[in-house]
Amino acid sequence: MKHDKIEKNLGLLMLFTMVVISIGGLVEIVPLFHINDTIEKVEGVRPYTPLELRGRDLYQREGCYLCHSQMIRPFRDEALRYGHYSLAAESKYDHPFQWGSKRTGPDLARVGEKYSNEWQVQHLVAPRSVVPESIMPNYPWLLKNDLAFADIADRLRALKKVGVPYSESKAEYEANVKEFGAEVAEMLDIQKAQENLIKQAQSGNYDGDANRITEMEAMVAYLQMLGTLVDFSQYDEGHFVQFR
Amino acid sequence: MSNSNQKSGGAPSTGHSWDGIEELTNPVPRWWIWSFYFTVVICIIYWIIYPAWPVGKSYTTGTFNDITYNVVNKETGEATEVTTHWNTRALLMADMQRGKEALKQKAYMDEVSKASFNEILEDPEKMAFARSLAKGIYGDNCAACHGTGGTGVVGLFPNLADDDWLWGGKVEQIQATIEQGRHGYMPDFKNSFNAEQLDAVTEYVLSLSGHSMDKKKVASGKRIFNGQQGGCYYCHTTKATGMVAVGSANLTDSIWTVADVQGAASLEAKKAAVKTVIADGVSRKMPAWSERLSANDIKLLTVFVHELGGGK
């Protein structure tokens, strides 16, 4: 019996089990990195601004993804309820992505600009005050806690390491100007991360409190941009079919 | 299966034995083996008809399984037929254009899109369609603020189920509200009034809706309301009945949308509620929907909301 050897050697058994299981994943995932059409060519998608990024961090800290997906699938019922299906390009700067599959609450991929900032704040602090049937938890501390952003530049640097085009050198900045335009390129400058975060928080005043920058500020800034980057009205219906 | 156990009694042992139960080297049952081969065959058929294998920077797209759908050119409005290999996005296009449910809905939608508001309101069949479809659209998009029944939240989101409108209750006005959104804005008067003046204006405002208030204060409040210092008449009119153009509230009826007067137990609490609104001002935003919802959806919603409010 040749498999005696494997069955009696735990280390070997584990190794081969892992090899066999990873084959399934590898043959499905790896080719996608090499196929041209995986990520659609589309205008408007950009990395998160520093404030939005902090909001995204909080989204993960609070475990919002446990109840909310961010992936509209190409089905009629989803199109009617949520809008255009999600593009791969729309999460190309996500590390990790927030697609998810658990929908205790609605999908959030296109929730940006759907509601007012005031609603978002009210709903996060006390969901049942606006949606009596809701089973979403209260997140009152988002409005109480000051947003920690002293390390924002390091956060951008970490993402830069995995390929998100935040800029540090002049050349990288110039490349961003070319790719995203001057206004966005400015926002992606790591040197100015803190300054940009404060600027966006003050001009947006997402939490309705003009004197402070709370965690709510970042969370609402993030929620309000979800799914808004691509202007689908500039593409023919069915344009994105060609990428599949 | 006790039966096969007995049959295979003679198979050699693997040498594993637990508490006298021995593991034998029987082959797996034949039906199992054949099902396994069957799945392999299915797999090969799958490779042929669906996108399956990566090839260089592309992939095999499958055959015998094409999907045809229409693409409408944005500028010319001309529809061209496109046929492509099987994929979920094309499947969605085809489903939206040719699916059974989609076609059923489209027949009604086409009629609604041609019909005027009056034609819809007067035709029970169109109204039934509008009600059933708009209820879903309303639930997905509006209920979070205005509540499932349209009753809103006092202070935050106006009640749509009463016959009182800030921005007008005619269908055209409701349609404009939904398409463009609205910003209900009233400045704060914290720094314009001293405590006495604020009190007087509050007394006057409450007197308008039939509360019996202090006569002297009401008189001086009225002067402030209609004078330069308050300037309330500028938005609320001198009769205080409100103005559709700026979405200002009618202060002479018993319906309150920002100040929670209905919910207040005592006259003192009512005064406090009104005072807070005057001191802090109001800024409420109704989002615009013309980009998120189609013209037909908005038309149906308009009819739905119009009916919610009793239809003026």
Coordinates of C-alpha atoms in Angstrom, one line a residue:
Chain A
M1 CA 0.0 0.0 0.0
K2 CA 1.7 3.1 -1.2
H3 CA -0.6 5.6 0.5
D4 CA 0.4 4.1 3.8
K5 CA 3.3 6.5 3.8
I6 CA 1.0 9.5 3.4
E7 CA -1.5 8.3 5.9
K8 CA 1.1 7.7 8.6
N9 CA 3.0 10.9 8.1
L10 CA 0.9 13.8 9.3
G11 CA 3.1 16.5 7.8
L12 CA 3.0 14.9 4.4
L13 CA -0.7 14.3 4.6
M14 CA -1.3 18.0 5.3
L15 CA 1.0 19.1 2.5
F16 CA -0.7 17.0 -0.1
T17 CA -4.1 17.9 1.1
M18 CA -3.2 21.6 0.7
V19 CA -1.8 21.0 -2.8
V20 CA -4.9 19.2 -3.9
I21 CA -7.3 21.8 -2.5
S22 CA -5.3 24.8 -3.9
I23 CA -5.5 23.3 -7.4
G24 CA -9.2 24.2 -7.4
G25 CA -8.6 27.8 -6.4
L26 CA -5.5 28.3 -8.6
V27 CA -7.1 27.1 -11.8
E28 CA -10.0 29.4 -11.3
I29 CA -8.2 32.5 -10.1
V30 CA -4.8 32.7 -11.7
P31 CA -5.9 32.8 -15.3
L32 CA -8.0 35.9 -14.5
F33 CA -4.8 37.9 -13.8
H34 CA -3.7 37.2 -17.4
I35 CA -7.0 37.6 -19.3
N36 CA -7.2 41.1 -20.9
D37 CA -10.9 41.6 -20.3
T38 CA -11.0 40.8 -16.6
I39 CA -10.9 44.4 -15.5
E40 CA -13.1 46.6 -17.8
K41 CA -11.7 49.8 -19.3
V42 CA -13.8 52.5 -17.8
E43 CA -13.4 56.1 -16.9
G44 CA -13.8 57.5 -13.4
V45 CA -12.5 54.8 -11.1
R46 CA -9.9 56.2 -8.7
P47 CA -8.3 55.2 -5.4
Y48 CA -10.0 56.3 -2.2
T49 CA -9.3 59.8 -0.8
P50 CA -7.7 59.7 2.7
L51 CA -11.0 60.5 4.4
E52 CA -12.9 57.8 2.5
L53 CA -10.1 55.3 3.2
R54 CA -10.5 55.9 6.9
G55 CA -14.2 55.4 6.5
R56 CA -13.5 52.1 4.8
D57 CA -11.2 51.0 7.6
L58 CA -14.1 51.8 10.1
Y59 CA -16.5 49.9 7.8
Q60 CA -14.3 46.9 8.3
R61 CA -13.6 47.5 12.0
E62 CA -17.4 47.6 12.7
G63 CA -18.0 44.5 10.6
C64 CA -20.6 46.1 8.3
Y65 CA -19.6 43.5 5.7
L66 CA -21.1 40.8 7.9
C67 CA -24.5 42.0 6.9
H68 CA -23.9 44.0 3.7
S69 CA -22.5 42.9 0.4
Q70 CA -21.0 45.3 -2.1
M71 CA -21.6 43.4 -5.3
I72 CA -24.6 43.9 -7.6
R73 CA -24.8 40.7 -9.7
P74 CA -26.1 40.8 -13.3
F75 CA -29.7 39.7 -12.6
R76 CA -32.9 41.5 -13.4
D77 CA -34.1 41.7 -9.9
E78 CA -30.8 43.2 -8.7
A79 CA -30.7 45.6 -11.6
L80 CA -34.2 46.8 -10.7
R81 CA -33.5 47.2 -7.0
Y82 CA -29.9 48.4 -6.9
G83 CA -28.9 49.7 -10.3
H84 CA -26.1 48.7 -12.7
Y85 CA -24.3 45.6 -11.9
S86 CA -20.9 46.0 -10.3
L87 CA -17.8 46.1 -12.5
A88 CA -14.6 44.4 -11.6
A89 CA -12.9 47.8 -12.3
E90 CA -14.9 49.4 -9.6
S91 CA -13.1 47.4 -6.9
K92 CA -9.7 47.3 -8.5
Y93 CA -8.3 49.5 -5.7
D94 CA -9.9 47.6 -2.9
H95 CA -7.6 45.7 -0.5
P96 CA -9.4 43.6 0.6
F97 CA -12.5 43.9 -1.6
Q98 CA -15.9 44.0 0.2
W99 CA -18.0 42.0 -2.3
G100 CA -19.3 39.6 0.3
S101 CA -22.3 37.3 -0.1
K102 CA -24.2 37.8 3.2
R103 CA -27.1 40.1 2.7
T104 CA -28.9 40.5 6.0
G105 CA -29.2 44.1 5.0
P106 CA -29.3 45.5 1.4
D107 CA -26.3 45.6 -1.0
L108 CA -24.4 48.8 -0.6
A109 CA -22.4 48.9 -3.8
R110 CA -24.4 51.9 -5.1
V111 CA -25.7 53.4 -1.9
G112 CA -23.6 56.6 -2.5
E113 CA -25.7 59.7 -2.9
K114 CA -28.9 57.7 -2.5
Y115 CA -29.6 59.3 0.8
S116 CA -28.7 62.6 2.4
N117 CA -25.8 62.9 4.9
E118 CA -28.3 63.7 7.6
W119 CA -30.1 60.4 6.9
Q120 CA -26.9 58.4 7.0
V121 CA -25.8 59.9 10.3
Q122 CA -29.3 59.4 11.9
H123 CA -29.5 55.9 10.5
L124 CA -26.1 54.9 11.8
V125 CA -26.7 56.3 15.3
A126 CA -30.1 54.8 15.6
P127 CA -31.4 52.8 12.6
R128 CA -34.8 52.3 14.1
S129 CA -35.5 56.0 14.5
V130 CA -35.9 56.2 10.7
V131 CA -36.6 52.5 9.7
P132 CA -38.7 51.1 12.5
E133 CA -38.5 47.5 11.1
S134 CA -34.7 47.6 11.0
I135 CA -32.5 45.0 12.7
M136 CA -29.3 46.9 12.1
P137 CA -27.3 47.6 15.3
N138 CA -26.8 51.2 16.6
Y139 CA -23.4 52.7 16.1
P140 CA -23.6 55.8 18.3
W141 CA -19.9 55.9 19.1
L142 CA -19.1 56.9 15.5
L143 CA -20.5 60.3 16.3
K144 CA -18.7 60.5 19.7
N145 CA -15.3 59.3 18.8
D146 CA -12.8 61.7 17.2
L147 CA -11.3 60.3 14.0
A148 CA -7.8 59.0 14.5
F149 CA -5.8 60.0 11.4
A150 CA -2.2 60.7 12.6
D151 CA -1.1 57.6 10.7
I152 CA -3.0 58.2 7.5
A153 CA 0.2 58.6 5.4
D154 CA 1.4 55.2 6.5
R155 CA -2.0 53.7 5.6
L156 CA -1.6 55.1 2.1
R157 CA 2.0 53.8 1.9
A158 CA 0.8 50.4 2.9
L159 CA -1.7 50.3 0.1
K160 CA 0.9 51.7 -2.3
K161 CA 2.9 48.6 -1.6
V162 CA 0.2 46.4 -3.0
G163 CA -0.2 48.5 -6.1
V164 CA -2.6 51.3 -5.4
P165 CA -1.3 54.4 -7.1
Y166 CA -0.8 56.8 -4.2
S167 CA 2.1 59.1 -5.1
E168 CA 5.2 59.9 -3.2
S169 CA 7.6 61.1 -5.8
K170 CA 7.2 63.9 -8.3
A171 CA 7.1 61.3 -11.2
E172 CA 4.4 59.3 -9.6
Y173 CA 2.4 62.4 -9.0
E174 CA 2.8 63.4 -12.7
A175 CA 1.7 59.9 -13.7
N176 CA -1.4 60.4 -11.6
V177 CA -2.2 63.7 -13.1
K178 CA -2.1 62.0 -16.5
E179 CA -4.3 59.1 -15.4
F180 CA -6.8 60.8 -13.1
G181 CA -6.5 64.6 -13.7
A182 CA -4.9 67.2 -11.4
E183 CA -7.7 67.4 -8.8
V184 CA -7.7 63.7 -8.0
A185 CA -3.9 63.4 -8.3
E186 CA -3.7 66.0 -5.6
M187 CA -5.8 63.8 -3.3
L188 CA -3.6 60.8 -3.9
D189 CA -0.4 62.6 -2.8
I190 CA 0.9 60.9 0.3
Q191 CA 2.7 64.0 1.5
K192 CA -0.6 65.9 1.7
A193 CA -2.7 63.0 3.1
Q194 CA -3.4 64.6 6.4
E195 CA -4.0 68.0 5.0
N196 CA -6.4 66.6 2.4
L197 CA -8.3 64.6 4.9
I198 CA -8.9 67.6 7.0
K199 CA -9.9 69.7 4.0
Q200 CA -12.4 67.2 2.7
A201 CA -13.9 66.7 6.2
Q202 CA -14.3 70.5 6.6
S203 CA -15.8 71.2 3.2
G204 CA -18.0 68.1 3.2
N205 CA -19.1 68.3 6.9
Y206 CA -20.6 64.8 6.5
D207 CA -21.4 64.4 10.2
G208 CA -23.2 67.8 10.5
D209 CA -20.7 68.9 13.2
A210 CA -18.6 71.6 11.8
N211 CA -16.3 71.8 14.8
R212 CA -15.0 68.3 15.0
I213 CA -13.8 65.5 12.7
T214 CA -15.6 62.4 14.1
E215 CA -15.4 58.8 12.9
M216 CA -18.9 59.4 11.5
E217 CA -17.3 62.0 9.1
A218 CA -15.2 59.3 7.5
M219 CA -17.8 56.6 7.5
V220 CA -20.4 58.8 5.7
A221 CA -17.8 60.2 3.3
Y222 CA -17.1 56.6 2.3
L223 CA -20.7 55.5 2.1
Q224 CA -21.6 58.5 0.0
M225 CA -19.0 57.7 -2.7
L226 CA -19.8 54.0 -3.1
G227 CA -20.7 53.2 -6.7
T228 CA -20.7 56.8 -7.8
L229 CA -17.3 56.9 -9.6
V230 CA -18.5 55.5 -13.0
D231 CA -20.9 57.6 -15.0
F232 CA -22.9 54.9 -16.7
S233 CA -25.0 57.3 -18.7
Q234 CA -22.0 57.9 -20.9
Y235 CA -21.9 54.3 -22.1
D236 CA -24.4 52.5 -24.3
E237 CA -26.5 50.0 -22.6
G238 CA -24.8 46.7 -22.9
H239 CA -21.4 48.3 -23.4
F240 CA -19.9 46.2 -20.6
V241 CA -21.0 42.9 -22.1
Q242 CA -18.0 43.0 -24.4
F243 CA -15.7 42.4 -21.5
R244 CA -17.1 39.0 -20.8
Chain B
M1 CA -25.9 -1.3 3.4
S2 CA -25.8 -4.6 5.4
N3 CA -26.4 -6.5 2.2
S4 CA -23.1 -5.6 0.5
N5 CA -21.3 -6.1 3.7
Q6 CA -22.1 -9.7 3.7
K7 CA -21.3 -10.2 0.0
S8 CA -17.8 -8.7 0.4
G9 CA -17.1 -10.7 3.5
G10 CA -14.1 -12.2 1.7
A11 CA -12.3 -9.0 0.7
P12 CA -8.8 -8.6 2.3
S13 CA -8.5 -6.4 5.3
T14 CA -6.7 -3.1 5.2
G15 CA -5.3 -4.0 8.6
H16 CA -7.2 -1.2 10.3
S17 CA -9.4 -2.4 13.1
W18 CA -11.2 -0.5 15.8
D19 CA -12.9 -2.2 18.6
G20 CA -13.2 -5.3 16.5
I21 CA -14.7 -3.4 13.5
E22 CA -12.5 -4.1 10.6
E23 CA -11.9 -1.9 7.5
L24 CA -11.9 -4.0 4.3
T25 CA -10.6 -3.2 0.8
N26 CA -13.8 -3.5 -1.1
P27 CA -14.0 -1.4 -4.3
V28 CA -16.6 1.4 -4.2
P29 CA -20.0 0.4 -5.5
R30 CA -20.5 0.3 -9.2
W31 CA -23.3 2.8 -9.3
W32 CA -21.0 5.3 -7.6
I33 CA -18.2 4.7 -10.1
W34 CA -20.6 5.2 -13.0
S35 CA -22.0 8.4 -11.5
F36 CA -18.4 9.6 -11.3
Y37 CA -17.7 8.9 -15.0
F38 CA -21.0 10.6 -15.8
T39 CA -19.9 13.8 -14.1
V40 CA -16.7 13.7 -16.1
V41 CA -18.7 13.5 -19.3
I42 CA -20.9 16.4 -18.2
C43 CA -17.8 18.4 -17.4
I44 CA -16.6 17.9 -21.0
I45 CA -19.9 19.0 -22.4
Y46 CA -19.7 22.0 -20.2
W47 CA -16.3 22.9 -21.5
I48 CA -17.7 22.8 -25.0
I49 CA -20.7 25.0 -24.5
Y50 CA -19.6 27.5 -21.8
P51 CA -16.5 29.8 -21.5
A52 CA -14.1 27.5 -19.8
W53 CA -10.4 27.4 -20.6
P54 CA -7.9 30.2 -20.5
V55 CA -5.9 30.5 -23.7
G56 CA -3.1 33.1 -23.6
K57 CA -4.7 36.4 -22.8
S58 CA -8.2 35.2 -23.7
Y59 CA -10.3 32.1 -23.2
T60 CA -12.4 29.6 -25.0
T61 CA -15.9 31.1 -25.3
G62 CA -18.0 28.1 -25.8
T63 CA -20.2 27.3 -28.7
F64 CA -23.9 26.3 -29.6
N65 CA -25.0 28.6 -26.8
D66 CA -25.0 32.1 -28.2
I67 CA -27.1 34.9 -26.7
T68 CA -28.7 37.6 -28.9
Y69 CA -29.9 40.9 -27.5
N70 CA -30.5 44.4 -28.8
V71 CA -28.2 47.4 -28.3
V72 CA -29.9 50.8 -28.8
N73 CA -27.6 53.5 -30.1
K74 CA -27.7 56.5 -27.7
E75 CA -27.6 59.1 -30.5
T76 CA -29.7 57.6 -33.3
G77 CA -32.0 55.5 -31.2
E78 CA -31.5 52.7 -33.6
A79 CA -31.5 49.1 -32.3
T80 CA -29.0 46.6 -33.6
E81 CA -28.9 43.0 -32.8
V82 CA -25.8 41.7 -31.1
T83 CA -24.9 38.0 -30.8
T84 CA -22.3 36.9 -28.3
H85 CA -21.0 33.9 -26.6
W86 CA -22.7 32.8 -23.4
N87 CA -22.1 35.1 -20.4
T88 CA -24.1 36.4 -17.5
R89 CA -24.0 40.0 -18.6
A90 CA -25.5 39.2 -22.0
L91 CA -28.0 36.9 -20.3
L92 CA -29.1 39.9 -18.3
M93 CA -29.5 42.0 -21.4
A94 CA -31.6 39.3 -23.0
D95 CA -33.6 38.8 -19.9
M96 CA -34.4 42.5 -19.6
Q97 CA -35.5 42.6 -23.2
R98 CA -37.1 39.3 -23.8
G99 CA -37.8 37.6 -20.4
K100 CA -41.3 36.6 -19.7
E101 CA -41.7 38.9 -16.7
A102 CA -39.9 41.8 -18.4
L103 CA -42.2 41.6 -21.4
K104 CA -45.3 41.5 -19.2
Q105 CA -44.1 44.6 -17.4
K106 CA -43.0 46.3 -20.6
A107 CA -46.5 46.1 -22.1
Y108 CA -47.9 48.1 -19.2
M109 CA -44.8 50.4 -19.1
D110 CA -45.2 51.4 -22.7
E111 CA -48.8 52.4 -22.1
V112 CA -47.9 54.3 -19.0
S113 CA -45.1 56.2 -20.7
K114 CA -47.5 57.3 -23.5
A115 CA -50.3 58.2 -21.1
S116 CA -50.7 61.6 -19.4
F117 CA -51.1 61.8 -15.7
N118 CA -54.9 62.3 -16.0
E119 CA -55.2 59.3 -18.2
I120 CA -53.4 57.2 -15.6
L121 CA -55.4 58.6 -12.7
E122 CA -58.6 57.9 -14.4
D123 CA -57.9 54.4 -15.6
P124 CA -58.3 51.8 -12.9
E125 CA -56.1 49.2 -14.7
K126 CA -53.2 51.6 -15.1
M127 CA -53.6 52.7 -11.5
A128 CA -53.5 49.1 -10.3
F129 CA -50.3 48.7 -12.2
A130 CA -48.9 51.9 -10.9
R131 CA -49.7 51.0 -7.4
S132 CA -48.2 47.5 -7.6
L133 CA -44.9 48.6 -9.3
A134 CA -44.5 51.9 -7.5
K135 CA -44.9 50.2 -4.1
G136 CA -41.7 48.2 -4.8
I137 CA -39.8 51.2 -6.1
Y138 CA -41.0 53.3 -3.1
G139 CA -39.9 50.5 -0.7
D140 CA -36.4 50.3 -2.2
N141 CA -35.8 54.0 -2.5
C142 CA -38.1 56.2 -0.4
A143 CA -39.2 54.2 2.6
A144 CA -35.9 54.6 4.4
C145 CA -36.7 58.2 4.9
H146 CA -40.5 58.6 4.4
G147 CA -41.4 55.3 6.1
T148 CA -43.1 52.3 4.5
G149 CA -46.5 54.0 4.8
G150 CA -45.3 57.4 3.9
T151 CA -45.8 58.8 7.3
G152 CA -42.2 60.1 7.6
V153 CA -40.4 61.2 10.8
V154 CA -41.5 64.5 12.4
G155 CA -38.5 66.9 12.2
L156 CA -36.5 64.9 9.7
F157 CA -38.6 63.6 6.8
P158 CA -42.1 65.0 5.9
N159 CA -45.2 63.0 6.0
L160 CA -46.4 62.1 2.4
A161 CA -49.6 60.4 3.5
D162 CA -51.3 63.6 4.6
D163 CA -52.9 66.2 2.4
D164 CA -50.4 68.9 3.3
W165 CA -47.6 69.7 0.9
L166 CA -44.5 71.9 1.3
W167 CA -43.7 71.9 -2.4
G168 CA -47.2 71.4 -3.8
G169 CA -49.4 68.4 -4.2
K170 CA -50.3 68.6 -7.9
V171 CA -48.8 65.7 -9.9
E172 CA -46.5 68.0 -11.8
Q173 CA -45.2 69.5 -8.6
I174 CA -44.6 66.1 -7.0
Q175 CA -42.9 64.9 -10.2
A176 CA -40.6 67.9 -10.0
T177 CA -39.9 67.2 -6.4
I178 CA -38.8 63.7 -7.1
E179 CA -36.8 64.4 -10.2
Q180 CA -34.8 67.4 -8.9
G181 CA -34.9 66.9 -5.2
R182 CA -35.6 69.7 -2.7
H183 CA -33.7 71.6 -0.1
G184 CA -36.0 72.9 2.6
Y185 CA -34.0 75.8 4.1
M186 CA -34.8 78.3 6.9
P187 CA -32.1 80.4 8.5
D188 CA -31.5 80.2 12.2
F189 CA -32.6 83.1 14.3
K190 CA -30.4 82.5 17.3
N191 CA -28.6 85.7 17.0
S192 CA -31.5 87.8 15.6
F193 CA -33.7 87.7 18.6
N194 CA -33.3 88.1 22.3
A195 CA -35.2 85.7 24.6
E196 CA -38.2 88.0 24.9
Q197 CA -38.6 88.4 21.1
L198 CA -38.1 84.7 20.5
D199 CA -40.8 84.0 23.0
A200 CA -43.2 86.5 21.4
V201 CA -42.7 85.1 17.9
T202 CA -43.3 81.6 19.2
E203 CA -46.5 82.7 20.9
Y204 CA -47.6 84.3 17.6
V205 CA -46.8 81.2 15.6
L206 CA -48.7 78.9 17.9
S207 CA -51.7 81.3 18.0
L208 CA -52.0 80.9 14.3
S209 CA -53.0 77.2 14.6
G210 CA -55.7 77.9 17.2
H211 CA -53.8 77.7 20.4
S212 CA -54.9 80.3 22.9
M213 CA -51.8 82.4 23.8
D214 CA -50.9 85.5 25.6
K215 CA -52.5 88.4 23.6
K216 CA -49.8 90.9 24.2
K217 CA -47.0 88.6 23.2
V218 CA -48.9 87.5 20.2
A219 CA -49.4 91.1 19.0
S220 CA -45.7 91.9 19.4
G221 CA -44.8 88.5 17.8
K222 CA -46.9 89.3 14.8
R223 CA -45.1 92.6 14.4
I224 CA -41.7 90.8 14.4
F225 CA -43.0 88.1 12.0
N226 CA -44.2 90.7 9.5
G227 CA -41.5 93.2 10.0
Q228 CA -37.9 93.7 9.0
Q229 CA -36.4 92.2 12.1
G230 CA -38.0 88.7 11.7
G231 CA -38.8 88.8 8.0
C232 CA -40.7 85.6 8.4
Y233 CA -43.4 86.8 6.1
Y234 CA -40.8 86.8 3.4
C235 CA -40.9 83.0 3.2
H236 CA -44.1 82.2 5.0
T237 CA -46.2 85.1 3.6
T238 CA -48.0 87.6 5.8
K239 CA -50.9 85.1 6.2
A240 CA -48.3 82.5 7.4
T241 CA -49.8 79.9 5.0
G242 CA -46.5 79.1 3.5
M243 CA -45.1 79.4 -0.1
V244 CA -44.7 76.5 -2.5
A245 CA -41.8 78.2 -4.3
V246 CA -39.5 77.9 -1.2
G247 CA -41.2 74.9 0.4
S248 CA -42.0 76.9 3.6
A249 CA -44.5 75.3 5.9
N250 CA -48.0 76.4 6.4
L251 CA -48.1 77.6 10.0
T252 CA -51.8 78.1 10.3
D253 CA -52.9 74.5 10.1
S254 CA -52.5 71.8 12.8
I255 CA -50.0 69.8 10.7
W256 CA -46.4 70.2 11.8
T257 CA -43.5 68.8 9.8
V258 CA -40.3 70.1 11.6
A259 CA -41.4 71.2 15.1
D260 CA -42.9 68.2 16.9
V261 CA -46.0 70.1 18.2
Q262 CA -48.4 67.2 17.8
G263 CA -46.2 65.0 19.9
A264 CA -45.8 67.5 22.7
A265 CA -47.8 66.9 25.8
S266 CA -48.2 70.3 27.2
L267 CA -48.4 73.9 25.9
E268 CA -44.9 74.5 27.4
A269 CA -43.5 71.6 25.4
K270 CA -45.1 72.8 22.2
K271 CA -43.6 76.2 22.8
A272 CA -40.2 74.6 23.3
A273 CA -40.5 72.7 20.1
V274 CA -41.4 75.7 18.0
K275 CA -38.7 77.8 19.7
T276 CA -36.0 75.3 18.9
V277 CA -37.0 75.4 15.2
I278 CA -36.9 79.2 15.0
A279 CA -33.6 79.4 16.9
D280 CA -31.8 76.6 15.0
G281 CA -33.4 77.0 11.6
V282 CA -34.0 74.1 9.2
S283 CA -31.9 72.5 6.5
R284 CA -33.4 69.3 5.1
K285 CA -32.5 67.7 1.8
M286 CA -34.6 65.5 -0.4
P287 CA -32.2 63.8 -2.9
A288 CA -32.8 64.1 -6.6
W289 CA -33.8 60.9 -8.4
S290 CA -33.7 61.7 -12.1
E291 CA -30.3 59.9 -12.4
R292 CA -31.1 56.9 -10.3
L293 CA -34.6 56.2 -11.5
S294 CA -36.0 56.1 -15.1
A295 CA -38.6 58.6 -16.3
N296 CA -41.3 55.9 -16.2
D297 CA -40.4 54.9 -12.6
I298 CA -40.7 58.5 -11.5
K299 CA -44.0 58.8 -13.3
L300 CA -45.4 55.8 -11.5
L301 CA -44.0 57.0 -8.1
T302 CA -45.6 60.4 -8.7
V303 CA -49.0 58.9 -9.1
F304 CA -48.3 56.6 -6.1
V305 CA -47.3 59.5 -3.8
H306 CA -50.1 61.7 -5.1
E307 CA -52.5 58.9 -4.1
L308 CA -50.8 58.4 -0.7
G309 CA -51.5 62.0 0.2
G310 CA -55.2 61.7 -0.8
G311 CA -54.6 63.3 -4.2
K312 CA -55.0 67.1 -4.5

